[in-house]
Amino acid sequence: MHEELGQNVLLEESILIDPNDEKKGRILLLLINRPDKLNALNKYVSSELKEVAKRVMEDDTIRVVIFGGSAPKPPLEGKKSKPYSFVAGADISEFKDKKSEEIFEIFSNNCWEAIWNIEKPTIAMIDGFALGGGCELAMSCDIRIATGRSVFGQPEINLGLIPGGGGTQRLTHLVGYGKSLELILSGKFIDAEEAYSFGLINHICNPEELKEKTIELATLIGSKSSHTLSIAKKAVRVALNTPIDEGILKELRVFSDLFDTEDKEIGVNAFLERKTPQWKGR
Ligand code: COA
C-alpha cells in the first residue's frame, strides 16, 4: 500500500451485489486519493492501480470495478477549497527533466493499459476534472458516468506533448476521428453536456446521486453470470480491431460456445420457469 504524507493514495470500498448473499460477489469501488493535487496520477498511484488491476483478476469475488476520485478536503481557514476532480492528468511534476527512453520505459507498463486489460466490467465514476491521463483513465474503463460539473479534455498539447496513455487511440475509437482531433489539437476543456452529446460519457447525473447511480448500474451488471460478462466484453473488444465480417464470425463462435456452459442452461431454464437465475460463473 503506497502512502503519501501518511495517506493511502488509493482508497477501497467493497459493496455486496446482493447484501443477503455474499456468494453473489461484490463491487470494488476505488478512489484515487490525492485531492490536494486534483488526484493527479503520480508514480505511487500508478503503481497502486497496476497492483489492484492484477488483484481484481485474481479475486473471483470481485464482479465489477468502479474507479473514482476523492472529493476535496475542507479548506484550511482563509484558503479556498480545491475543485472537484476525477483525475486531472498524469502528475506533470514527474515530467520535468525526463527524456524519451526513461518515459518510454515508464509508459510501456502503465496503469491505463492495466485497467483496460481487466477482463471484468469497469466503470469510471467522474465528478470534476477528467483531463489528460484522467480522461484516458476514464476511457480505459468500459462505461463512464459523470456529474454535470465535470470537465473533460486532452490538454497535453499545451505542454508540447500528446496523450501517452492510449488517448489518441481510445478517444478516436470512442468519439470518432474529427472530435478526437479537435480535442487533442486544441487542448480545450469541454463540459459534461458536450462530452455526453458525442458519446464520450454514457450518463450525466447530479453530484448527490453519482455514487448511487454508479453502484446501481454496477449491481445490475454484477448480477449477471461472471463468465458470460467476460465473454461479452471480449466479443465487443473484437469490434475495435477486426473487419466487421471477421468480427461477426468470431461472435458466432463465442456465442455458440456459450451453449456448452452451465450458465446458459441456468439462464434459459430460469427464464422458462420464471425464476431468478443462480449463476455458477462457468
Ligand atoms: N499534475 C500535477 N499537479 C497537478 C495537476 C497535474 N496534472 N493538476 C493539478 N495539479 C495540482 C496543482 O499544481 C495544484 O497544486 P498546489 O496547490 O500544490 O499548487 C493543485 O493541483 C490544484 O490545482 P490548481 O491548478 O491550483 O487548480 P485550479 O482550479 O486553478 O485549476 C486545472 C484546475 C485542472 C485547470 C489545472 O490544475 C490544470 O490545468 N491542471 C493540469 C491539467 C493537465 O494539463 N493535465 C494533463 C497532464 S498530462
CSV table of C-alpha atoms and ligand atoms in Angstrom, one decimal:
chain,number,residue,atom,x,y,z
A,1,MET,CA,0.0,0.0,0.0
A,2,HIS,CA,1.6,3.3,-1.1
A,3,GLU,CA,1.2,6.3,1.2
A,4,GLU,CA,1.8,9.9,0.6
A,5,LEU,CA,2.2,12.2,3.6
A,6,GLY,CA,0.7,9.4,5.7
A,7,GLN,CA,-2.3,8.9,3.5
A,8,ASN,CA,-3.2,6.0,1.2
A,9,VAL,CA,-3.2,7.0,-2.4
A,10,LEU,CA,-5.9,4.6,-3.3
A,11,LEU,CA,-9.0,4.0,-1.1
A,12,GLU,CA,-11.1,0.9,-1.4
A,13,GLU,CA,-14.7,0.1,-0.6
A,14,SER,CA,-16.3,-3.2,-1.1
A,15,ILE,CA,-20.1,-3.4,-1.9
A,16,LEU,CA,-22.0,-6.7,-2.0
A,17,ILE,CA,-24.0,-7.2,-5.1
A,18,ASP,CA,-26.7,-8.9,-3.0
A,19,PRO,CA,-26.5,-7.9,0.7
A,20,ASN,CA,-28.3,-11.1,1.6
A,21,ASP,CA,-25.9,-13.4,-0.3
A,22,GLU,CA,-22.2,-12.9,-0.2
A,23,LYS,CA,-21.7,-15.7,-2.8
A,24,LYS,CA,-23.1,-13.3,-5.5
A,25,GLY,CA,-19.9,-11.4,-5.2
A,26,ARG,CA,-19.0,-7.8,-4.8
A,27,ILE,CA,-18.3,-4.5,-6.4
A,28,LEU,CA,-14.9,-3.0,-5.7
A,29,LEU,CA,-15.0,0.8,-5.6
A,30,LEU,CA,-11.6,2.5,-5.8
A,31,LEU,CA,-10.9,6.2,-5.2
A,32,ILE,CA,-7.7,7.8,-6.2
A,33,ASN,CA,-6.8,9.8,-3.2
A,34,ARG,CA,-4.7,12.9,-3.9
A,35,PRO,CA,-7.4,15.6,-3.7
A,36,ASP,CA,-4.9,18.3,-3.0
A,37,LYS,CA,-3.3,17.6,-6.4
A,38,LEU,CA,-6.7,17.0,-8.0
A,39,ASN,CA,-5.9,13.3,-7.9
A,40,ALA,CA,-3.2,13.6,-10.5
A,41,LEU,CA,-1.6,10.2,-11.3
A,42,ASN,CA,1.9,10.1,-9.8
A,43,LYS,CA,4.2,7.0,-9.7
A,44,TYR,CA,2.6,5.8,-6.5
A,45,VAL,CA,-1.0,6.0,-7.7
A,46,SER,CA,0.0,4.4,-11.0
A,47,SER,CA,1.8,1.5,-9.2
A,48,GLU,CA,-1.3,1.0,-6.9
A,49,LEU,CA,-3.6,0.9,-9.9
A,50,LYS,CA,-1.5,-1.7,-11.6
A,51,GLU,CA,-1.4,-3.8,-8.4
A,52,VAL,CA,-5.1,-3.5,-8.0
A,53,ALA,CA,-5.8,-4.5,-11.6
A,54,LYS,CA,-3.8,-7.7,-11.0
A,55,ARG,CA,-5.7,-8.4,-7.8
A,56,VAL,CA,-9.1,-7.8,-9.4
A,57,MET,CA,-8.3,-10.5,-12.0
A,58,GLU,CA,-7.2,-13.0,-9.3
A,59,ASP,CA,-10.1,-12.4,-7.0
A,60,ASP,CA,-13.2,-14.3,-8.1
A,61,THR,CA,-15.4,-12.5,-5.6
A,62,ILE,CA,-14.9,-9.1,-7.4
A,63,ARG,CA,-17.5,-8.8,-10.2
A,64,VAL,CA,-17.3,-5.1,-11.2
A,65,VAL,CA,-14.8,-2.4,-10.5
A,66,ILE,CA,-15.6,1.3,-10.2
A,67,PHE,CA,-12.9,4.0,-10.4
A,68,GLY,CA,-13.4,7.5,-9.0
A,69,GLY,CA,-11.5,10.4,-7.5
A,70,SER,CA,-11.6,11.6,-3.8
A,71,ALA,CA,-13.5,14.7,-3.1
A,72,PRO,CA,-11.6,17.8,-2.0
A,73,LYS,CA,-10.8,18.1,1.7
A,74,PRO,CA,-12.4,21.0,3.6
A,75,PRO,CA,-10.1,24.0,3.1
A,76,LEU,CA,-7.8,25.4,5.8
A,77,GLU,CA,-9.0,28.6,7.3
A,78,GLY,CA,-8.6,31.5,4.9
A,79,LYS,CA,-7.8,29.2,2.0
A,80,LYS,CA,-10.1,28.4,-0.9
A,81,SER,CA,-11.3,24.9,-1.5
A,82,LYS,CA,-9.7,22.8,-4.2
A,83,PRO,CA,-12.0,21.9,-7.1
A,84,TYR,CA,-13.7,18.6,-7.5
A,85,SER,CA,-11.6,16.2,-9.7
A,86,PHE,CA,-11.8,12.7,-11.0
A,87,VAL,CA,-8.2,12.8,-12.1
A,88,ALA,CA,-6.5,16.0,-13.5
A,89,GLY,CA,-4.0,14.0,-15.5
A,90,ALA,CA,-0.6,12.5,-15.1
A,91,ASP,CA,1.4,14.3,-12.5
A,92,ILE,CA,3.1,17.0,-14.5
A,93,SER,CA,5.9,17.5,-11.9
A,94,GLU,CA,7.2,14.0,-12.8
A,95,PHE,CA,7.7,15.1,-16.4
A,96,LYS,CA,10.4,17.6,-15.6
A,97,ASP,CA,13.8,16.7,-16.9
A,98,LYS,CA,12.7,13.3,-18.1
A,99,LYS,CA,13.9,12.1,-21.5
A,100,SER,CA,12.5,9.8,-24.1
A,101,GLU,CA,14.0,6.5,-23.1
A,102,GLU,CA,13.0,6.8,-19.4
A,103,ILE,CA,9.5,7.9,-20.3
A,104,PHE,CA,9.2,5.1,-22.9
A,105,GLU,CA,10.0,2.6,-20.2
A,106,ILE,CA,7.6,4.1,-17.6
A,107,PHE,CA,4.8,4.4,-20.1
A,108,SER,CA,5.3,0.9,-21.6
A,109,ASN,CA,4.0,-0.7,-18.4
A,110,ASN,CA,1.3,1.8,-17.5
A,111,CYS,CA,-1.9,1.9,-15.4
A,112,TRP,CA,-4.2,2.8,-18.3
A,113,GLU,CA,-3.3,-0.4,-20.1
A,114,ALA,CA,-3.6,-2.4,-16.8
A,115,ILE,CA,-7.1,-1.1,-16.3
A,116,TRP,CA,-8.0,-1.6,-20.0
A,117,ASN,CA,-6.9,-5.2,-19.7
A,118,ILE,CA,-9.1,-6.1,-16.7
A,119,GLU,CA,-11.4,-8.8,-18.1
A,120,LYS,CA,-14.3,-7.7,-15.9
A,121,PRO,CA,-16.7,-4.8,-16.3
A,122,THR,CA,-15.2,-1.5,-15.2
A,123,ILE,CA,-17.0,1.9,-14.6
A,124,ALA,CA,-15.5,5.4,-14.3
A,125,MET,CA,-17.4,7.5,-11.8
A,126,ILE,CA,-16.5,11.0,-12.6
A,127,ASP,CA,-17.0,14.2,-10.6
A,128,GLY,CA,-15.0,17.1,-11.7
A,129,PHE,CA,-11.8,17.3,-13.9
A,130,ALA,CA,-11.1,14.4,-16.2
A,131,LEU,CA,-8.1,15.8,-18.0
A,132,GLY,CA,-5.2,14.2,-20.0
A,133,GLY,CA,-4.4,11.0,-18.2
A,134,GLY,CA,-7.6,11.4,-16.3
A,135,CYS,CA,-9.7,11.4,-19.4
A,136,GLU,CA,-7.6,8.5,-20.6
A,137,LEU,CA,-8.2,6.6,-17.3
A,138,ALA,CA,-12.0,7.1,-17.8
A,139,MET,CA,-11.6,5.8,-21.4
A,140,SER,CA,-9.7,2.7,-20.1
A,141,CYS,CA,-13.0,1.8,-18.3
A,142,ASP,CA,-15.9,0.3,-20.1
A,143,ILE,CA,-18.6,2.8,-19.0
A,144,ARG,CA,-18.4,6.5,-17.9
A,145,ILE,CA,-20.9,8.2,-15.6
A,146,ALA,CA,-20.2,11.8,-14.8
A,147,THR,CA,-21.7,14.7,-12.9
A,148,GLY,CA,-22.9,17.8,-14.8
A,149,ARG,CA,-20.0,19.8,-13.2
A,150,SER,CA,-17.4,17.5,-14.8
A,151,VAL,CA,-14.9,18.8,-17.3
A,152,PHE,CA,-13.1,16.8,-19.9
A,153,GLY,CA,-10.1,17.4,-22.2
A,154,GLN,CA,-6.8,16.2,-23.5
A,155,PRO,CA,-4.6,19.3,-22.8
A,156,GLU,CA,-1.2,17.7,-23.4
A,157,ILE,CA,-0.7,19.9,-26.4
A,158,ASN,CA,-0.3,22.8,-24.0
A,159,LEU,CA,2.8,21.0,-22.6
A,160,GLY,CA,4.2,20.4,-26.0
A,161,LEU,CA,3.0,16.8,-25.8
A,162,ILE,CA,0.3,14.4,-27.0
A,163,PRO,CA,-1.7,11.9,-25.0
A,164,GLY,CA,0.6,8.9,-24.0
A,165,GLY,CA,-1.8,6.7,-22.0
A,166,GLY,CA,-3.7,5.5,-25.0
A,167,GLY,CA,-5.7,8.7,-25.6
A,168,THR,CA,-5.1,9.1,-29.3
A,169,GLN,CA,-6.4,5.6,-29.9
A,170,ARG,CA,-9.2,5.1,-27.4
A,171,LEU,CA,-10.6,8.6,-27.8
A,172,THR,CA,-10.7,8.1,-31.6
A,173,HIS,CA,-12.5,4.7,-31.2
A,174,LEU,CA,-14.9,6.2,-28.7
A,175,VAL,CA,-15.9,9.5,-30.4
A,176,GLY,CA,-14.5,9.4,-33.9
A,177,TYR,CA,-11.7,11.0,-35.9
A,178,GLY,CA,-12.9,14.6,-36.1
A,179,LYS,CA,-13.9,15.1,-32.4
A,180,SER,CA,-10.8,13.3,-31.2
A,181,LEU,CA,-8.5,15.5,-33.2
A,182,GLU,CA,-10.5,18.6,-32.2
A,183,LEU,CA,-9.8,17.8,-28.5
A,184,ILE,CA,-6.2,16.7,-28.9
A,185,LEU,CA,-5.1,19.5,-31.2
A,186,SER,CA,-6.9,22.3,-29.3
A,187,GLY,CA,-6.3,21.1,-25.8
A,188,LYS,CA,-9.6,22.7,-24.9
A,189,PHE,CA,-11.8,21.8,-22.0
A,190,ILE,CA,-15.4,20.7,-22.6
A,191,ASP,CA,-18.3,20.3,-20.2
A,192,ALA,CA,-20.2,17.2,-19.4
A,193,GLU,CA,-23.2,18.1,-21.7
A,194,GLU,CA,-20.8,18.4,-24.6
A,195,ALA,CA,-19.0,15.2,-23.7
A,196,TYR,CA,-22.3,13.4,-23.5
A,197,SER,CA,-23.5,14.9,-26.8
A,198,PHE,CA,-20.8,12.9,-28.8
A,199,GLY,CA,-20.6,9.8,-26.6
A,200,LEU,CA,-17.5,10.4,-24.5
A,201,ILE,CA,-19.6,9.7,-21.4
A,202,ASN,CA,-22.6,7.4,-21.0
A,203,HIS,CA,-24.6,9.3,-18.4
A,204,ILE,CA,-24.8,12.6,-16.6
A,205,CYS,CA,-26.2,13.0,-13.1
A,206,ASN,CA,-26.2,15.2,-10.1
A,207,PRO,CA,-23.3,15.0,-7.7
A,208,GLU,CA,-25.6,13.8,-4.9
A,209,GLU,CA,-26.7,10.8,-6.9
A,210,LEU,CA,-23.4,9.9,-8.7
A,211,LYS,CA,-22.4,7.2,-6.3
A,212,GLU,CA,-25.8,5.7,-6.0
A,213,LYS,CA,-26.4,5.7,-9.8
A,214,THR,CA,-23.0,4.2,-10.5
A,215,ILE,CA,-23.5,1.4,-7.9
A,216,GLU,CA,-27.0,0.8,-9.3
A,217,LEU,CA,-25.6,0.1,-12.7
A,218,ALA,CA,-22.6,-1.9,-11.3
A,219,THR,CA,-25.1,-4.0,-9.3
A,220,LEU,CA,-27.2,-4.7,-12.3
A,221,ILE,CA,-24.2,-5.7,-14.4
A,222,GLY,CA,-22.6,-7.6,-11.5
A,223,SER,CA,-25.8,-9.7,-11.1
A,224,LYS,CA,-25.2,-11.4,-14.4
A,225,SER,CA,-23.0,-14.5,-15.0
A,226,SER,CA,-19.4,-13.5,-14.4
A,227,HIS,CA,-18.3,-15.9,-17.2
A,228,THR,CA,-20.8,-14.5,-19.7
A,229,LEU,CA,-19.8,-10.9,-18.8
A,230,SER,CA,-16.2,-11.6,-19.6
A,231,ILE,CA,-17.1,-13.2,-22.9
A,232,ALA,CA,-19.4,-10.3,-23.8
A,233,LYS,CA,-16.5,-7.8,-23.1
A,234,LYS,CA,-14.1,-9.8,-25.2
A,235,ALA,CA,-16.6,-10.0,-28.0
A,236,VAL,CA,-17.2,-6.3,-28.1
A,237,ARG,CA,-13.4,-5.6,-28.0
A,238,VAL,CA,-13.1,-7.6,-31.2
A,239,ALA,CA,-15.0,-4.9,-33.0
A,240,LEU,CA,-12.2,-2.4,-32.2
A,241,ASN,CA,-9.6,-4.0,-34.4
A,242,THR,CA,-11.4,-6.5,-36.7
A,243,PRO,CA,-13.2,-6.1,-40.1
A,244,ILE,CA,-16.9,-6.5,-39.5
A,245,ASP,CA,-17.3,-9.8,-41.4
A,246,GLU,CA,-14.5,-11.4,-39.5
A,247,GLY,CA,-15.9,-9.9,-36.2
A,248,ILE,CA,-19.3,-11.4,-36.9
A,249,LEU,CA,-17.8,-14.8,-37.4
A,250,LYS,CA,-15.9,-14.5,-34.2
A,251,GLU,CA,-19.1,-13.5,-32.4
A,252,LEU,CA,-20.8,-16.6,-33.8
A,253,ARG,CA,-18.1,-18.8,-32.5
A,254,VAL,CA,-18.1,-17.5,-28.9
A,255,PHE,CA,-21.9,-17.2,-28.9
A,256,SER,CA,-22.1,-20.9,-29.9
A,257,ASP,CA,-19.5,-21.9,-27.3
A,258,LEU,CA,-21.7,-20.4,-24.6
A,259,PHE,CA,-24.2,-23.1,-25.4
A,260,ASP,CA,-21.9,-25.6,-23.7
A,261,THR,CA,-21.8,-23.6,-20.4
A,262,GLU,CA,-23.7,-24.3,-17.2
A,263,ASP,CA,-24.8,-20.7,-17.0
A,264,LYS,CA,-26.6,-20.9,-20.4
A,265,GLU,CA,-28.7,-23.8,-19.1
A,266,ILE,CA,-29.3,-21.9,-15.8
A,267,GLY,CA,-30.3,-18.7,-17.6
A,268,VAL,CA,-32.6,-20.4,-20.1
A,269,ASN,CA,-34.2,-22.6,-17.5
A,270,ALA,CA,-34.7,-19.7,-15.1
A,271,PHE,CA,-36.5,-17.8,-17.8
A,272,LEU,CA,-38.7,-20.7,-18.7
A,273,GLU,CA,-39.5,-21.4,-15.1
A,274,ARG,CA,-39.9,-17.7,-14.2
A,275,LYS,CA,-37.2,-17.9,-11.6
A,276,THR,CA,-34.1,-15.8,-10.8
A,277,PRO,CA,-31.0,-17.4,-12.3
A,278,GLN,CA,-28.4,-18.6,-9.7
A,279,TRP,CA,-25.3,-18.3,-11.8
A,280,LYS,CA,-22.3,-20.6,-11.4
A,281,GLY,CA,-19.9,-18.4,-13.3
A,282,ARG,CA,-19.0,-21.2,-15.8
B,1,COA,N1,-0.1,17.3,-12.2
B,1,COA,C1,0.4,17.7,-11.1
B,1,COA,N2,-0.3,18.6,-10.3
B,1,COA,C2,-1.5,19.0,-10.6
B,1,COA,C3,-2.1,18.6,-11.8
B,1,COA,C4,-1.3,17.7,-12.6
B,1,COA,N3,-1.8,17.2,-13.8
B,1,COA,N4,-3.3,19.2,-12.0
B,1,COA,C5,-3.4,19.9,-10.9
B,1,COA,N5,-2.3,19.8,-10.1
B,1,COA,C6,-2.1,20.5,-8.8
B,1,COA,C7,-1.7,21.9,-8.9
B,1,COA,O1,-0.3,22.0,-9.2
B,1,COA,C8,-2.1,22.5,-7.6
B,1,COA,O2,-1.1,22.1,-6.6
B,1,COA,P1,-0.7,23.2,-5.5
B,1,COA,O3,-2.0,23.6,-4.8
B,1,COA,O4,0.2,22.4,-4.6
B,1,COA,O5,0.0,24.3,-6.2
B,1,COA,C9,-3.4,21.7,-7.2
B,1,COA,O6,-3.3,20.5,-8.0
B,1,COA,C10,-4.6,22.4,-7.5
B,1,COA,O7,-4.6,22.8,-8.9
B,1,COA,P2,-4.8,24.3,-9.4
B,1,COA,O8,-4.1,24.4,-10.7
B,1,COA,O9,-4.3,25.3,-8.3
B,1,COA,O10,-6.4,24.4,-9.5
B,1,COA,P3,-7.2,25.4,-10.5
B,1,COA,O11,-8.6,25.2,-10.0
B,1,COA,O12,-6.6,26.7,-10.5
B,1,COA,O13,-7.0,24.7,-11.9
B,1,COA,C11,-6.9,22.9,-13.5
B,1,COA,C12,-7.5,23.4,-12.2
B,1,COA,C13,-7.4,21.4,-13.6
B,1,COA,C14,-7.5,23.7,-14.7
B,1,COA,C15,-5.4,23.0,-13.5
B,1,COA,O14,-4.9,22.4,-12.3
B,1,COA,C16,-4.7,22.3,-14.6
B,1,COA,O15,-4.7,22.7,-15.7
B,1,COA,N6,-4.1,21.1,-14.4
B,1,COA,C17,-3.4,20.3,-15.3
B,1,COA,C18,-4.2,19.7,-16.3
B,1,COA,C19,-3.4,19.0,-17.4
B,1,COA,O16,-2.7,19.5,-18.2
B,1,COA,N7,-3.5,17.6,-17.4
B,1,COA,C20,-2.8,16.8,-18.3
B,1,COA,C21,-1.5,16.4,-17.8
B,1,COA,S1,-0.7,15.3,-18.9
